CSV table of C-alpha atoms in Angstrom, one decimal:
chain,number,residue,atom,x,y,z
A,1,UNK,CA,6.9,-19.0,11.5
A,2,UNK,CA,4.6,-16.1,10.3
A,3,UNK,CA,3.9,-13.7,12.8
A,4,UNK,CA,0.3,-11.4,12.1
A,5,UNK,CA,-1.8,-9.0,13.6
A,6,UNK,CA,-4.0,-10.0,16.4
A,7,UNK,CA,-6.9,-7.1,17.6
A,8,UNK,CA,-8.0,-6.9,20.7
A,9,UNK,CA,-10.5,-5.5,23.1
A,10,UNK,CA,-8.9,-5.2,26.4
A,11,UNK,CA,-10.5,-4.0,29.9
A,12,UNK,CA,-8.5,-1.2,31.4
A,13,UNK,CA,-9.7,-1.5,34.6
A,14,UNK,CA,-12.4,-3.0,36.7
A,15,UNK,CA,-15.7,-1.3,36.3
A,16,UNK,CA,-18.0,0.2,38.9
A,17,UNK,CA,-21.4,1.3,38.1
A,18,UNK,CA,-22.3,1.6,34.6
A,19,UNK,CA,-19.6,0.6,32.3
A,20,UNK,CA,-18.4,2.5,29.1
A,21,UNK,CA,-16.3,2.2,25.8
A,22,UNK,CA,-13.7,3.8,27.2
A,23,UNK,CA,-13.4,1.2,29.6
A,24,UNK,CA,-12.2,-1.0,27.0
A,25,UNK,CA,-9.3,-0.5,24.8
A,26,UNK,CA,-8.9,-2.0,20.8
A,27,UNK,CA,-5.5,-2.5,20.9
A,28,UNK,CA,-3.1,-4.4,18.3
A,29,UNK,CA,-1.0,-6.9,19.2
A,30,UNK,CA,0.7,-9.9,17.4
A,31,UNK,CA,0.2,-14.3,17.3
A,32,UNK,CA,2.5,-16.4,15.8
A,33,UNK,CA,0.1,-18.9,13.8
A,34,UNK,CA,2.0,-22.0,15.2
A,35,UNK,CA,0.7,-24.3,18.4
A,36,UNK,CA,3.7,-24.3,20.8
A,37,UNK,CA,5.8,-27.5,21.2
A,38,UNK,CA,3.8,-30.5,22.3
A,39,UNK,CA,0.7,-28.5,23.1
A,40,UNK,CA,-2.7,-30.4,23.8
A,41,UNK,CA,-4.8,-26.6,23.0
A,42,UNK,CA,-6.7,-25.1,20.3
A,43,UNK,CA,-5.2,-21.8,18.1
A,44,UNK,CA,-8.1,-20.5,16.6
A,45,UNK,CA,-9.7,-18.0,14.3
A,46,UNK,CA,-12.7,-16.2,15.8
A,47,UNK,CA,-15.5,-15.7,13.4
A,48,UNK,CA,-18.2,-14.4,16.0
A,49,UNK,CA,-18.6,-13.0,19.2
A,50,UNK,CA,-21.8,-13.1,22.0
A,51,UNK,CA,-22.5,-10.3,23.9
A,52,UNK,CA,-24.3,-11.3,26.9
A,53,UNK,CA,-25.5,-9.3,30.5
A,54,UNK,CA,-23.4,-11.7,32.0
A,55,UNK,CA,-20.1,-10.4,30.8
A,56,UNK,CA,-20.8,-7.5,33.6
A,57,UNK,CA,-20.3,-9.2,35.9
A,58,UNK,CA,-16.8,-10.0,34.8
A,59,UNK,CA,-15.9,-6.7,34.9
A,60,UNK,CA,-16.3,-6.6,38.5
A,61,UNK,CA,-13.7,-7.4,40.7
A,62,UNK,CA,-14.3,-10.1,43.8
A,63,UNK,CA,-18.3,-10.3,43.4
A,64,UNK,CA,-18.7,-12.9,40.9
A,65,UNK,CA,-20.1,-15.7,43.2
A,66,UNK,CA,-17.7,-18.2,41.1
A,67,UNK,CA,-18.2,-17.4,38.1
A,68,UNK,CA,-14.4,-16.0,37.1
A,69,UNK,CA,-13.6,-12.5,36.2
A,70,UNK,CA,-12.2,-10.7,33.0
A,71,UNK,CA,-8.5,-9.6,33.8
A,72,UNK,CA,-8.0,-5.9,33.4
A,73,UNK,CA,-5.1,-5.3,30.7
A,74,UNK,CA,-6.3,-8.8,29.1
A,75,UNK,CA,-8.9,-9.5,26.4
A,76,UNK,CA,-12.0,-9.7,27.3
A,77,UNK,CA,-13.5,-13.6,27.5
A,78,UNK,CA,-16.6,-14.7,26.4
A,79,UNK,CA,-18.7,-17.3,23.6
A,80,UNK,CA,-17.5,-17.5,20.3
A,81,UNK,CA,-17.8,-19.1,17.0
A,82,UNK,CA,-14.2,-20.3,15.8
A,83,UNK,CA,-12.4,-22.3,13.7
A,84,UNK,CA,-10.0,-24.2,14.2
A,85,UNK,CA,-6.2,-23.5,12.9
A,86,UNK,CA,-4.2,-26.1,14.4
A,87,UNK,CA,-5.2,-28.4,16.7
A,88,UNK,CA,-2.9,-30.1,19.8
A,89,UNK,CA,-5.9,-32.2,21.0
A,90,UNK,CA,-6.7,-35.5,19.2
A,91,UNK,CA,-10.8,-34.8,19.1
A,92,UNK,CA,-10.5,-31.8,16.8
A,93,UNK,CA,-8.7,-31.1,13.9
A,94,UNK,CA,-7.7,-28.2,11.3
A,95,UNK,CA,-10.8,-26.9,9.7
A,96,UNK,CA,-13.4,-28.0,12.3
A,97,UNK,CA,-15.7,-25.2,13.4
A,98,UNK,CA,-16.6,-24.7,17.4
A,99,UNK,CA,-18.1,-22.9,19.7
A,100,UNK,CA,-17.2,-22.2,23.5
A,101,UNK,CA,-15.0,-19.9,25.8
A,102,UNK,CA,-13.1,-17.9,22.9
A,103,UNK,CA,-11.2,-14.3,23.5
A,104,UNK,CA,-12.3,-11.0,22.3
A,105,UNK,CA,-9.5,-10.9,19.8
A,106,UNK,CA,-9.0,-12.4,15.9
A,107,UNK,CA,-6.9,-15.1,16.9
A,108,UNK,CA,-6.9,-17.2,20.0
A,109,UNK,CA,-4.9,-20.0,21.8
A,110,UNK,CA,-7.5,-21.8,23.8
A,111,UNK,CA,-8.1,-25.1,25.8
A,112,UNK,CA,-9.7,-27.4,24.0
A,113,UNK,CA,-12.1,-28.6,26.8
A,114,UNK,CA,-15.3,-27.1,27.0
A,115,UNK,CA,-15.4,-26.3,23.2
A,116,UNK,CA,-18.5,-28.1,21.4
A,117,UNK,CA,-17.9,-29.1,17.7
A,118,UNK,CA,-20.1,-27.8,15.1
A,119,UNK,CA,-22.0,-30.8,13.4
A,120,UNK,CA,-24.8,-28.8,12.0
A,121,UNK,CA,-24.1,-26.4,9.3
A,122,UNK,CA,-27.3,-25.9,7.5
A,123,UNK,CA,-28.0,-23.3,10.0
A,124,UNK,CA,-26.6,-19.7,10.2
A,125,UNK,CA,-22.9,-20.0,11.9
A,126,UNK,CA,-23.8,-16.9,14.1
A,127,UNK,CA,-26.3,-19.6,15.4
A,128,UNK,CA,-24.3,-21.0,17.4
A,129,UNK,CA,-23.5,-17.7,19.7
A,130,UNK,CA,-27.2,-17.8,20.3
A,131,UNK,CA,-30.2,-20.4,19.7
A,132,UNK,CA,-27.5,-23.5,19.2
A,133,UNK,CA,-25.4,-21.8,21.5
A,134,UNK,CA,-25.2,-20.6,25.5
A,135,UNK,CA,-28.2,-19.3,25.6
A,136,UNK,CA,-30.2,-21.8,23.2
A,137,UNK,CA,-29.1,-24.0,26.3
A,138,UNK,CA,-30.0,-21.6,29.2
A,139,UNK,CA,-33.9,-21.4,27.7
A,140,UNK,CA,-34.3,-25.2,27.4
A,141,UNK,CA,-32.8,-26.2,30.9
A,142,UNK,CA,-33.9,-23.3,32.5
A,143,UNK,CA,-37.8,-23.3,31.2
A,144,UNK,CA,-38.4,-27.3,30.8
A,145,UNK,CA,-35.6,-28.4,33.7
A,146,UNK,CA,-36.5,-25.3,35.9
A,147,UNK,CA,-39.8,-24.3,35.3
A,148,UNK,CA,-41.6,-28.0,34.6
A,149,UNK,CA,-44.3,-26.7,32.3
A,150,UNK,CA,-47.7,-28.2,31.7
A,151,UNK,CA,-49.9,-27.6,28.9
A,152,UNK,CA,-52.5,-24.6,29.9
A,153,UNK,CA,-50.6,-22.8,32.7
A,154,UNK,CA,-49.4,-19.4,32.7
A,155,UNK,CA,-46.0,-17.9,31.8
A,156,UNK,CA,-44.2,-15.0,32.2
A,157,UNK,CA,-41.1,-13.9,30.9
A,158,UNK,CA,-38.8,-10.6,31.5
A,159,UNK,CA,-36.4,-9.1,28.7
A,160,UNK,CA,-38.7,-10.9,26.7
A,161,UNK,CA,-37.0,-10.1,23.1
A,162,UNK,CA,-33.5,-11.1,24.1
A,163,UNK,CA,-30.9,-13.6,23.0
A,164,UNK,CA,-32.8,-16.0,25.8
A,165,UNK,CA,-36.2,-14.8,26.7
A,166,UNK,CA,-37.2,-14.9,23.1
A,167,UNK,CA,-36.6,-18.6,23.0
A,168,UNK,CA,-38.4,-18.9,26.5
A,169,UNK,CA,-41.7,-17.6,25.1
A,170,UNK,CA,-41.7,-19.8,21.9
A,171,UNK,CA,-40.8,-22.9,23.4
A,172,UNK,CA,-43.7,-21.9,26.6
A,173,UNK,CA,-45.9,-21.3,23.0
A,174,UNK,CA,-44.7,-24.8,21.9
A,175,UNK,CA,-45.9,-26.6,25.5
A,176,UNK,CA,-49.6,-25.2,24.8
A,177,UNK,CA,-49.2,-22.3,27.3
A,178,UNK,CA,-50.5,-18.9,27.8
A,179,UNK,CA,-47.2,-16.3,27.5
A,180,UNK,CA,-46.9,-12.5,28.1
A,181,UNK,CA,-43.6,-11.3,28.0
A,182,UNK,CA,-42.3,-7.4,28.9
A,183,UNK,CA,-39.6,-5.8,27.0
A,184,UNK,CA,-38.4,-1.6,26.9
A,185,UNK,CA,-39.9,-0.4,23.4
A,186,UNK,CA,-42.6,-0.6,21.4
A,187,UNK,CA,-40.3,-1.9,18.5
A,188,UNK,CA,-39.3,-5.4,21.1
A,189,UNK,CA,-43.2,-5.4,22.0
A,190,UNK,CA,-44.3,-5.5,18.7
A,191,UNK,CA,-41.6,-8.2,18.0
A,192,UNK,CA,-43.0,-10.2,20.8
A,193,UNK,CA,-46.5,-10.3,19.4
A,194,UNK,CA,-45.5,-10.6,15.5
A,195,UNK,CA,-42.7,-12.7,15.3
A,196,UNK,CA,-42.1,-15.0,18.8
A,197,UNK,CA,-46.0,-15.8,18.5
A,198,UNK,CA,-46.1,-14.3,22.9
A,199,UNK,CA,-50.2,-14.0,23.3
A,200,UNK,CA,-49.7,-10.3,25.2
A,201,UNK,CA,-46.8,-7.9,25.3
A,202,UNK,CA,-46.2,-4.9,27.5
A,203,UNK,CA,-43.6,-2.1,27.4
A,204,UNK,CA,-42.8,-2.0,31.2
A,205,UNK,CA,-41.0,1.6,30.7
A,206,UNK,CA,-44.9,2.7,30.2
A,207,UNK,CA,-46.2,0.8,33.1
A,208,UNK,CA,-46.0,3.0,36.1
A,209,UNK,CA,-47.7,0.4,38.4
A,210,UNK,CA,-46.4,-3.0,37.4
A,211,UNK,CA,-48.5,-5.0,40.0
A,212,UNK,CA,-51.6,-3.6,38.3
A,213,UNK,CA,-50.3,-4.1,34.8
A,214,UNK,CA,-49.5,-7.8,35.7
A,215,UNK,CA,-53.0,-8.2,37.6
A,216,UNK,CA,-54.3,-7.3,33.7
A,217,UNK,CA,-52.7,-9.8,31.7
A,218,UNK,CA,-52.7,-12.7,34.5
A,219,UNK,CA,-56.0,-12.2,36.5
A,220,UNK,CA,-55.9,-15.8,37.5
A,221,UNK,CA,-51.7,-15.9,38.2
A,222,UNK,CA,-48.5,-16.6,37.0
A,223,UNK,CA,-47.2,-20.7,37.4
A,224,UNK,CA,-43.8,-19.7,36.0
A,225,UNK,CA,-41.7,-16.4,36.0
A,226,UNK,CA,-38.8,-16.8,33.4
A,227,UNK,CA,-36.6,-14.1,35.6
A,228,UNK,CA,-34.4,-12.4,33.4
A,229,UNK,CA,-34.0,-8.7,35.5
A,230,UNK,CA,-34.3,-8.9,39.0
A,231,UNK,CA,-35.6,-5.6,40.8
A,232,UNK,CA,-39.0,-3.7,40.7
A,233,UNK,CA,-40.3,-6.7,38.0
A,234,UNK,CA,-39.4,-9.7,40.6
A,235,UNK,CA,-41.3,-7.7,43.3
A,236,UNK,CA,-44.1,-7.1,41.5
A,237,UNK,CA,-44.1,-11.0,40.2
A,238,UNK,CA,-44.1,-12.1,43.4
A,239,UNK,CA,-47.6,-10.7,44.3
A,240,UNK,CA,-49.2,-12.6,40.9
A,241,UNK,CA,-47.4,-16.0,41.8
A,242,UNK,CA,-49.8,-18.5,41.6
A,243,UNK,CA,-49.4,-21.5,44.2
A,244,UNK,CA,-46.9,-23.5,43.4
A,245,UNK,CA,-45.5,-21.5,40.9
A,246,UNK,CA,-42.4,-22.0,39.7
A,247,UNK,CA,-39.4,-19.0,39.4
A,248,UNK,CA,-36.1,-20.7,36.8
A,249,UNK,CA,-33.8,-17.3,37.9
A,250,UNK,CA,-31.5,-16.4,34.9
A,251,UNK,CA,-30.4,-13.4,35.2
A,252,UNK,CA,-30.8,-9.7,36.8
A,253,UNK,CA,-29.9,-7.0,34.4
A,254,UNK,CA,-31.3,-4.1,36.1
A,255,UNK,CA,-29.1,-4.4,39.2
A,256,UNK,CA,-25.9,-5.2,37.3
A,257,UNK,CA,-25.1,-1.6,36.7
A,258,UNK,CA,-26.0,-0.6,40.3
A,259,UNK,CA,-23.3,0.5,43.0
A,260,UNK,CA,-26.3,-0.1,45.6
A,261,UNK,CA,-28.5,-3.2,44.6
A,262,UNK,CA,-32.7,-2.6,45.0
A,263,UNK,CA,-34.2,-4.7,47.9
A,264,UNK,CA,-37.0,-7.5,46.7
A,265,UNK,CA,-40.1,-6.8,49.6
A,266,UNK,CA,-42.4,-9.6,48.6
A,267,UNK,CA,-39.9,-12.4,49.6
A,268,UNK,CA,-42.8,-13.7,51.6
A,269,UNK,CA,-44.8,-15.0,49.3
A,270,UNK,CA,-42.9,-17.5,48.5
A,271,UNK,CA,-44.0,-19.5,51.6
A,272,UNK,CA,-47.5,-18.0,51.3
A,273,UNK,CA,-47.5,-19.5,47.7
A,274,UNK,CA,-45.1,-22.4,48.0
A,275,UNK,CA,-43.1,-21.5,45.3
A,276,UNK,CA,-40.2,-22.9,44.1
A,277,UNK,CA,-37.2,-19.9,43.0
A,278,UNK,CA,-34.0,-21.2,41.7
A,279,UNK,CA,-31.0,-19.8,40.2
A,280,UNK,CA,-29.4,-21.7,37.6
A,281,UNK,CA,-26.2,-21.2,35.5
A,282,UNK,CA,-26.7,-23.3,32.3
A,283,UNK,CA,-22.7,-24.9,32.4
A,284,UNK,CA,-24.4,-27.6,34.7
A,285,UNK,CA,-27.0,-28.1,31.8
A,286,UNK,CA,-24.3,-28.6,29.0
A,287,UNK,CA,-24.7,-32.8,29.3
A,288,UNK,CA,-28.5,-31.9,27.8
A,289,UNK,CA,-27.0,-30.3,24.7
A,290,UNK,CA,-27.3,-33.7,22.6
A,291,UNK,CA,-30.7,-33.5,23.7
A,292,UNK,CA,-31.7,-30.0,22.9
A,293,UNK,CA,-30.0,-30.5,19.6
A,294,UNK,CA,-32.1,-33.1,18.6
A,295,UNK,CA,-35.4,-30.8,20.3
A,296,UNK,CA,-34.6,-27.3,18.0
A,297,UNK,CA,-32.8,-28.0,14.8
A,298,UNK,CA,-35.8,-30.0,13.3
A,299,UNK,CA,-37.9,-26.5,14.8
A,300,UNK,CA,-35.7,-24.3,13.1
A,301,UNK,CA,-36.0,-25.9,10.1
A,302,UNK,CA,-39.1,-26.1,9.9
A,303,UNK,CA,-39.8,-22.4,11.1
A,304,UNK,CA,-41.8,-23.6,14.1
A,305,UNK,CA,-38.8,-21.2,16.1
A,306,UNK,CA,-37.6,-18.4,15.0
A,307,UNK,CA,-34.3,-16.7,15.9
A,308,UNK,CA,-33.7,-12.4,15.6
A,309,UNK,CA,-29.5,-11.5,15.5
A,310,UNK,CA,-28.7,-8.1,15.9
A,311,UNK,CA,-25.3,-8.4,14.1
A,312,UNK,CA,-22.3,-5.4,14.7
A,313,UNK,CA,-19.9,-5.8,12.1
A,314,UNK,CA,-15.8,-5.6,13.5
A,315,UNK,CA,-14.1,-6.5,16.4
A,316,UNK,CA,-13.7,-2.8,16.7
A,317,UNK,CA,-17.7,-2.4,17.4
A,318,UNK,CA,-17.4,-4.6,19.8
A,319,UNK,CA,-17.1,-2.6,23.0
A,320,UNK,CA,-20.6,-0.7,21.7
A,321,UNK,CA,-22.3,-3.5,21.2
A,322,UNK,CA,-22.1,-4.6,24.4
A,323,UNK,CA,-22.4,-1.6,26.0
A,324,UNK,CA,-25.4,-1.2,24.1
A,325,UNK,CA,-27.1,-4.2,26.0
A,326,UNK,CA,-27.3,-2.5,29.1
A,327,UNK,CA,-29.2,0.4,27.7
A,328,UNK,CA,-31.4,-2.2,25.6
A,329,UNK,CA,-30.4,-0.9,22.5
A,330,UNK,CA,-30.0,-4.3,20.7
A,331,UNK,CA,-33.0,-6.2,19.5
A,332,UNK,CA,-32.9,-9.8,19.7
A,333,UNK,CA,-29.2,-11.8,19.7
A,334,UNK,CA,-26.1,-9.2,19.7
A,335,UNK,CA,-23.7,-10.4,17.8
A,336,UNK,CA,-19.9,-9.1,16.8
A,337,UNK,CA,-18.8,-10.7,13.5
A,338,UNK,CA,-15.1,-11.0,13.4
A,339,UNK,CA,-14.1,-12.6,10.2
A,340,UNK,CA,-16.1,-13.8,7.8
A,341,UNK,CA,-15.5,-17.8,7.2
């Protein structure tokens, strides 16, 4: 039984406040490439990895709401591209390609439940960490499940040129409504305008009053916030709300980072306005994948939607490419390619 290398990327230690390389270690350890004895799991070879502001979370102990947490001393966890080595479980066999809950390392021994086979493969692999993936998913349910668009009404979307909010604002484009979407350079804003077809784009780092900047671009409202950050930017939404406006709540990347989490003032208008706010973690949205399949592959293919990777090459980039998404260096999907196929 052949015994080979296996990289990792392992968290030290939980992480408080901003979180570093050095919190994460590439060490090198060893697999034996055989499924152990009667075995119903997966041993897999990891082709790419997601980076994604969730993964932050993880790295906090005990405030996770139930979503898990990374072990420190263990690989990190997260979406992956894979293939499959050996297989204990009768739906998958050697050779397939999946995507789901992998390990930050190059080979893994993992559950098969939860894993989604690959069908389509016409597409870009890497794909499937982002538009056929996670958060290909998390825009569909959380924009047409969430935010019930109708043709004509206004849209907003935060961290506008990410691995989610650029698929929010071309699928809002798609529904016949009027997008803006806010991003942190003037690269992403051009991006917005150029390639994700978003009517207006804003760089919020220049916009010192973000009430007045919203007023601008919305002077009848907002129906639906897309609310990818949290902080100053909800605040400032909630003035703009139209009535019964509608809030799908993704994510909040500007408080991850915080030891001492901003306070949201304008809480209020939601019962001024009526609106509806909802969080939503796309896992109870997987039963739709079928569905969104069917929606975006014929898009894709026929450019109507377009997808931007920003792709690191080696495991051992990893720990800066995901670092690098809480300083919004990325633009568009981050990626870490592992092995090539």
């Amino acid at each position: 039984m052949t015994q080979v290398r296996n990289k990792q990327v392992i968290l030290k230690d939980y992480v408080s406040g901003f979180p570093k390389e050095s919190d994460m270690n590439i060490v090198d350890s060893t697999i034996t490439l055989k499924l152990p004895q009667d075995s119903n799991e997966l041993l897999l070879k990891n082709l790419y990895l997601s980076c994604d502001p969730y993964m932050r979370i993880l790295m906090t102990k005990d405030t996770t709401g139930g979503l898990g947490a990374h072990t420190p001393g263990s690989p990190l966890i997260g979406y992956g591209v894979s293939k499959v080595l050996e297989s204990g479980h009768q739906d998958y066999k050697k050779g397939d390609l999946v995507w789901g809950i992998t390990k930050w390392e190059e080979y893994s021994l993992i559950p098969a439940t939860g894993m989604f086979k690959i069908e389509h493969t016409d597409v870009p692999l890497s794909y499937y960490t982002g538009i056929l993936g996670m958060p290909g998913m998390t825009a569909y349910a959380g924009f047409f499940e969430l935010g019930c668009p109708k043709k004509g009404e206004n849209v907003f979307v935060s961290a506008a040129s990410g691995a989610v909010g650029q698929l929010v604002g071309q699928f809002a484009k798609l529904a016949g409504c009027y997008v803006v979407g806010s991003a942190g350079t003037k690269e992403k804003v051009d991006l917005l305008k150029n390639k994700f077809g978003y009517d207006e784009a804003f760089n919020y780092k220049e916009e010192h009053d973000l009430n007045a900047a919203l007023k601008r671009y919305f002077p009848e409202g907002i129906d639906i916030y897309f609310e990818n950050v949290g902080g100053k930017t909800l605040d400032a939404v909630l003035l703009n709300m139209k009535i019964h406006g509608r809030i799908p709540v993704c994510g909040m990347i500007s408080q991850y980072n915080l030891t001492r989490h901003e306070g949201v003032t304008n809480l209020a208008h939601l019962i001024y306005k009526r609106i509806h706010m909802q969080g939503f973690v796309v896992v109870d949205y997987y039963h739709l994948y079928t569905k969104f399949l069917e929606f975006v592959l014929p898009l894709i293919r026929e450019g109507k939607v377009v997808y931007v990777e920003d792709i690191a090459e080696g495991l051992e980039n990893g720990p800066a490419a995901l670092i690098g998404l809480y300083n919004g260096r990325n633009v568009g999907k981050q990626v870490v390619v592992v092995a090539h196929e």
